[in-house]
Amino acid sequence: MKHIINLYENINNTARNNSDCPHVVLPEEIFFTISIAGVLENLIVLLAVIKNKNLQAPMYFFICSLAISDMLGSLYKILENILIMLRNKGYLKPRGHFETTADDIIDSLFILSLLGSIFSLSVIAADRYITIFHALQYHSIVTVRRAVAVLAVIWTCCTCSGITMVIFSHRIPTVITFTSLFPLMLVFILCLYVHMFLLARSHARKISTLSRANMKGAITLTILLGVFIFCWAPFVLHVLLMTFCPNNPYCACYMSLFQVNGMLIMCNAVIDPFIYAFRSPELREAFKKMIFCSRY
Amino acid sequence: MSAQRSISNRTSQQSASNADYSWEYEYYEIGPVSFEGLKAHKYSIVIGFWVGLAVFVIFMFFVLTLLTKTGAPHQDNAEPSEKRFRMSSFVSDFGRPLEPDKGNEESRSLFHCYVTEAEHLEKARAGQQTTALDSDVQLQEVTRSSGRPEEELNRLMKFDIPNFVNTDQNSSFGDDDLLISEPPVVCCSGK
């Protein structure tokens, strides 16, 4: 959002009037490091899937979609930091035409990454759900063509929504639409995964497994959902507070931690490959093959 | 377009929704927030939010752990087969990685098991009876439990971790299926 860039600029330029809740400013190096790490990791995931024919299955396409949206998010942060640095050094006019256009494009990239991430996670959960509960028909329900079509529809919708949200940004319906996507998707994913987990529990109980296996399932599920919640909820709350109570001192104190919230989203882009992509043994094998083959 | 937008924004939205281009230099118009007379701590939203989030996640974890400890609605099937134990030890994990050397074999047998079980259940729905040892009990449970909310769960005796369905897509079906008494349905042939 434009105010994001403006906020950063103002911190660098002027002193705060109300220093009771000073804005927490993180050094740019941290943002750069995390963003570059995010881009590299997700690029590795993409390359591993593209280069290996045996990984070209719908499940990996959905994981690639998640990797692309995480990469876009990290790219957004890198571009934004570059723009801010250029602006602070005086190479760019504060209100020039190029400035505002670049701002718009970068904002829409950010929203595209957010929406893409949300929908990719939902689609991954739905794919796993179909795998478990409709396993016999899985290969006829989830074909490669349908997966590609679903992803194309999702990304087209995200692009259009991103552009629309940027054009109509800061209007109340836009903000409400944007922030309601997060809890809706959370509830959807929660229901799917809990249902899958219940099946795992009842299945394991039938075969009298150790409870350790069930505990691992609970831990995995908590990690999947917990990372998503911890990384996204602070930013969503920030957007809500910014729209509805910008003058409230409590809200202002929460909004002073904006950069920390933004960094959490970047961390989500870094953590996601580890909990989605690299949990798959095939992808790890492909990754190792890529690394070792590139050495020889 | 951007200039027109900024002008129209400024003229139309003079109120508290100051979040448009005027923010660039007039950020402090919404800035002077008075911190006088706060009843609670100024970071109370921050603290309350993070504590609430942590409580929610921990609560979710405990609910899941509790679910693992509560009793199942039916008896345990004591499957003496060692392969079953191996299979079940990872089957309840979501994506817990297997050792690569065991992965194909176990996932194949898992999948075959699943396929066969589901086939049995479909036959049961059509009213037939099977004589498969391992699915007999579950079959009866299914016919009895139809209509209960756990029917969905009971229908699937064996399920697969999502990763391994696709593993099977690429591996050839072997004949080391010690868990099933009937030949597996080669459902993947139609992909």
PDB file of N, CA and C in Angstrom, chain A residues 215-258:
ATOM      1  N   MET A 215       0.707 -38.251  17.742  1.00  0.00           N
ATOM      2  CA  MET A 215       1.247 -36.995  18.245  1.00  0.00           C
ATOM      3  C   MET A 215       1.985 -36.257  17.140  1.00  0.00           C
ATOM      4  N   LYS A 216       2.710 -37.030  16.321  1.00  0.00           N
ATOM      5  CA  LYS A 216       3.441 -36.376  15.227  1.00  0.00           C
ATOM      6  C   LYS A 216       2.476 -35.747  14.249  1.00  0.00           C
ATOM      7  N   GLY A 217       1.339 -36.431  14.017  1.00  0.00           N
ATOM      8  CA  GLY A 217       0.345 -35.838  13.133  1.00  0.00           C
ATOM      9  C   GLY A 217      -0.195 -34.550  13.701  1.00  0.00           C
ATOM     10  N   ALA A 218      -0.442 -34.554  15.007  1.00  0.00           N
ATOM     11  CA  ALA A 218      -0.948 -33.340  15.640  1.00  0.00           C
ATOM     12  C   ALA A 218       0.081 -32.220  15.548  1.00  0.00           C
ATOM     13  N   ILE A 219       1.329 -32.578  15.741  1.00  0.00           N
ATOM     14  CA  ILE A 219       2.373 -31.552  15.681  1.00  0.00           C
ATOM     15  C   ILE A 219       2.483 -30.986  14.275  1.00  0.00           C
ATOM     16  N   THR A 220       2.458 -31.877  13.276  1.00  0.00           N
ATOM     17  CA  THR A 220       2.558 -31.395  11.891  1.00  0.00           C
ATOM     18  C   THR A 220       1.412 -30.468  11.546  1.00  0.00           C
ATOM     19  N   LEU A 221       0.232 -30.879  11.935  1.00  0.00           N
ATOM     20  CA  LEU A 221      -0.934 -30.058  11.633  1.00  0.00           C
ATOM     21  C   LEU A 221      -0.851 -28.713  12.335  1.00  0.00           C
ATOM     22  N   THR A 222      -0.417 -28.743  13.590  1.00  0.00           N
ATOM     23  CA  THR A 222      -0.298 -27.482  14.315  1.00  0.00           C
ATOM     24  C   THR A 222       0.735 -26.573  13.660  1.00  0.00           C
ATOM     25  N   ILE A 223       1.824 -27.175  13.179  1.00  0.00           N
ATOM     26  CA  ILE A 223       2.851 -26.359  12.534  1.00  0.00           C
ATOM     27  C   ILE A 223       2.300 -25.737  11.262  1.00  0.00           C
ATOM     28  N   LEU A 224       1.607 -26.545  10.458  1.00  0.00           N
ATOM     29  CA  LEU A 224       1.067 -26.017   9.206  1.00  0.00           C
ATOM     30  C   LEU A 224       0.150 -24.831   9.458  1.00  0.00           C
ATOM     31  N   LEU A 225      -0.793 -25.038  10.367  1.00  0.00           N
ATOM     32  CA  LEU A 225      -1.759 -23.980  10.597  1.00  0.00           C
ATOM     33  C   LEU A 225      -1.180 -22.846  11.432  1.00  0.00           C
ATOM     34  N   GLY A 226      -0.330 -23.216  12.385  1.00  0.00           N
ATOM     35  CA  GLY A 226       0.230 -22.182  13.252  1.00  0.00           C
ATOM     36  C   GLY A 226       1.112 -21.203  12.500  1.00  0.00           C
ATOM     37  N   VAL A 227       1.941 -21.728  11.583  1.00  0.00           N
ATOM     38  CA  VAL A 227       2.806 -20.829  10.813  1.00  0.00           C
ATOM     39  C   VAL A 227       1.955 -19.872   9.992  1.00  0.00           C
ATOM     40  N   PHE A 228       0.917 -20.433   9.365  1.00  0.00           N
ATOM     41  CA  PHE A 228       0.063 -19.577   8.561  1.00  0.00           C
ATOM     42  C   PHE A 228      -0.562 -18.492   9.408  1.00  0.00           C
ATOM     43  N   ILE A 229      -1.115 -18.866  10.572  1.00  0.00           N
ATOM     44  CA  ILE A 229      -1.782 -17.885  11.420  1.00  0.00           C
ATOM     45  C   ILE A 229      -0.807 -16.848  11.931  1.00  0.00           C
ATOM     46  N   PHE A 230       0.340 -17.283  12.436  1.00  0.00           N
ATOM     47  CA  PHE A 230       1.280 -16.344  13.030  1.00  0.00           C
ATOM     48  C   PHE A 230       1.845 -15.368  12.013  1.00  0.00           C
ATOM     49  N   CYS A 231       1.973 -15.817  10.779  1.00  0.00           N
ATOM     50  CA  CYS A 231       2.607 -14.941   9.805  1.00  0.00           C
ATOM     51  C   CYS A 231       1.620 -13.970   9.175  1.00  0.00           C
ATOM     52  N   TRP A 232       0.370 -14.373   9.047  1.00  0.00           N
ATOM     53  CA  TRP A 232      -0.577 -13.527   8.334  1.00  0.00           C
ATOM     54  C   TRP A 232      -1.465 -12.691   9.229  1.00  0.00           C
ATOM     55  N   ALA A 233      -1.843 -13.221  10.369  1.00  0.00           N
ATOM     56  CA  ALA A 233      -2.819 -12.507  11.189  1.00  0.00           C
ATOM     57  C   ALA A 233      -2.363 -11.109  11.637  1.00  0.00           C
ATOM     58  N   PRO A 234      -1.090 -10.922  12.011  1.00  0.00           N
ATOM     59  CA  PRO A 234      -0.708  -9.566  12.425  1.00  0.00           C
ATOM     60  C   PRO A 234      -0.921  -8.525  11.340  1.00  0.00           C
ATOM     61  N   PHE A 235      -0.574  -8.888  10.096  1.00  0.00           N
ATOM     62  CA  PHE A 235      -0.727  -7.912   9.027  1.00  0.00           C
ATOM     63  C   PHE A 235      -2.196  -7.632   8.745  1.00  0.00           C
ATOM     64  N   VAL A 236      -3.011  -8.685   8.777  1.00  0.00           N
ATOM     65  CA  VAL A 236      -4.437  -8.493   8.506  1.00  0.00           C
ATOM     66  C   VAL A 236      -5.057  -7.585   9.570  1.00  0.00           C
ATOM     67  N   LEU A 237      -4.645  -7.805  10.823  1.00  0.00           N
ATOM     68  CA  LEU A 237      -5.164  -6.942  11.883  1.00  0.00           C
ATOM     69  C   LEU A 237      -4.700  -5.507  11.684  1.00  0.00           C
ATOM     70  N   HIS A 238      -3.462  -5.361  11.196  1.00  0.00           N
ATOM     71  CA  HIS A 238      -2.965  -4.010  10.955  1.00  0.00           C
ATOM     72  C   HIS A 238      -3.835  -3.287   9.939  1.00  0.00           C
ATOM     73  N   VAL A 239      -4.174  -4.007   8.849  1.00  0.00           N
ATOM     74  CA  VAL A 239      -4.995  -3.367   7.817  1.00  0.00           C
ATOM     75  C   VAL A 239      -6.353  -2.968   8.392  1.00  0.00           C
ATOM     76  N   LEU A 240      -6.914  -3.840   9.220  1.00  0.00           N
ATOM     77  CA  LEU A 240      -8.208  -3.533   9.824  1.00  0.00           C
ATOM     78  C   LEU A 240      -8.124  -2.305  10.726  1.00  0.00           C
ATOM     79  N   LEU A 241      -7.123  -2.291  11.587  1.00  0.00           N
ATOM     80  CA  LEU A 241      -7.010  -1.175  12.523  1.00  0.00           C
ATOM     81  C   LEU A 241      -6.753   0.130  11.789  1.00  0.00           C
ATOM     82  N   MET A 242      -5.956   0.022  10.717  1.00  0.00           N
ATOM     83  CA  MET A 242      -5.618   1.227   9.966  1.00  0.00           C
ATOM     84  C   MET A 242      -6.847   1.832   9.339  1.00  0.00           C
ATOM     85  N   THR A 243      -7.787   0.963   8.954  1.00  0.00           N
ATOM     86  CA  THR A 243      -8.984   1.476   8.296  1.00  0.00           C
ATOM     87  C   THR A 243      -9.994   2.005   9.302  1.00  0.00           C
ATOM     88  N   PHE A 244     -10.125   1.309  10.406  1.00  0.00           N
ATOM     89  CA  PHE A 244     -11.246   1.626  11.280  1.00  0.00           C
ATOM     90  C   PHE A 244     -10.899   2.474  12.491  1.00  0.00           C
ATOM     91  N   CYS A 245      -9.663   2.447  12.933  1.00  0.00           N
ATOM     92  CA  CYS A 245      -9.367   3.290  14.099  1.00  0.00           C
ATOM     93  C   CYS A 245      -7.968   3.873  13.999  1.00  0.00           C
ATOM     94  N   PRO A 246      -7.719   4.695  13.002  1.00  0.00           N
ATOM     95  CA  PRO A 246      -6.359   5.223  12.862  1.00  0.00           C
ATOM     96  C   PRO A 246      -5.967   6.224  13.941  1.00  0.00           C
ATOM     97  N   ASN A 247      -6.954   6.813  14.586  1.00  0.00           N
ATOM     98  CA  ASN A 247      -6.632   7.848  15.563  1.00  0.00           C
ATOM     99  C   ASN A 247      -6.616   7.356  16.992  1.00  0.00           C
ATOM    100  N   ASN A 248      -6.972   6.126  17.155  1.00  0.00           N
ATOM    101  CA  ASN A 248      -7.002   5.575  18.495  1.00  0.00           C
ATOM    102  C   ASN A 248      -5.573   5.304  18.975  1.00  0.00           C
ATOM    103  N   PRO A 249      -5.219   5.706  20.188  1.00  0.00           N
ATOM    104  CA  PRO A 249      -3.834   5.486  20.645  1.00  0.00           C
ATOM    105  C   PRO A 249      -3.450   4.023  20.733  1.00  0.00           C
ATOM    106  N   TYR A 250      -4.383   3.187  21.126  1.00  0.00           N
ATOM    107  CA  TYR A 250      -4.069   1.759  21.189  1.00  0.00           C
ATOM    108  C   TYR A 250      -3.774   1.221  19.801  1.00  0.00           C
ATOM    109  N   CYS A 251      -4.629   1.607  18.844  1.00  0.00           N
ATOM    110  CA  CYS A 251      -4.413   1.151  17.472  1.00  0.00           C
ATOM    111  C   CYS A 251      -3.093   1.702  16.927  1.00  0.00           C
ATOM    112  N   ALA A 252      -2.805   2.966  17.303  1.00  0.00           N
ATOM    113  CA  ALA A 252      -1.560   3.554  16.814  1.00  0.00           C
ATOM    114  C   ALA A 252      -0.363   2.793  17.346  1.00  0.00           C
ATOM    115  N   CYS A 253      -0.453   2.348  18.586  1.00  0.00           N
ATOM    116  CA  CYS A 253       0.659   1.577  19.140  1.00  0.00           C
ATOM    117  C   CYS A 253       0.798   0.237  18.441  1.00  0.00           C
ATOM    118  N   TYR A 254      -0.321  -0.356  18.094  1.00  0.00           N
ATOM    119  CA  TYR A 254      -0.215  -1.616  17.346  1.00  0.00           C
ATOM    120  C   TYR A 254       0.392  -1.364  15.984  1.00  0.00           C
ATOM    121  N   MET A 255      -0.026  -0.255  15.360  1.00  0.00           N
ATOM    122  CA  MET A 255       0.455   0.006  14.004  1.00  0.00           C
ATOM    123  C   MET A 255       1.917   0.429  13.988  1.00  0.00           C
ATOM    124  N   SER A 256       2.441   0.779  15.143  1.00  0.00           N
ATOM    125  CA  SER A 256       3.852   1.123  15.166  1.00  0.00           C
ATOM    126  C   SER A 256       4.745  -0.085  14.931  1.00  0.00           C
ATOM    127  N   LEU A 257       4.172  -1.280  15.047  1.00  0.00           N
ATOM    128  CA  LEU A 257       4.959  -2.485  14.818  1.00  0.00           C
ATOM    129  C   LEU A 257       4.790  -2.980  13.396  1.00  0.00           C
ATOM    130  N   PHE A 258       4.473  -2.065  12.496  1.00  0.00           N
ATOM    131  CA  PHE A 258       4.142  -2.483  11.142  1.00  0.00           C
ATOM    132  C   PHE A 258       5.278  -3.248  10.469  1.00  0.00           C
TER     133      PHE A 258
END
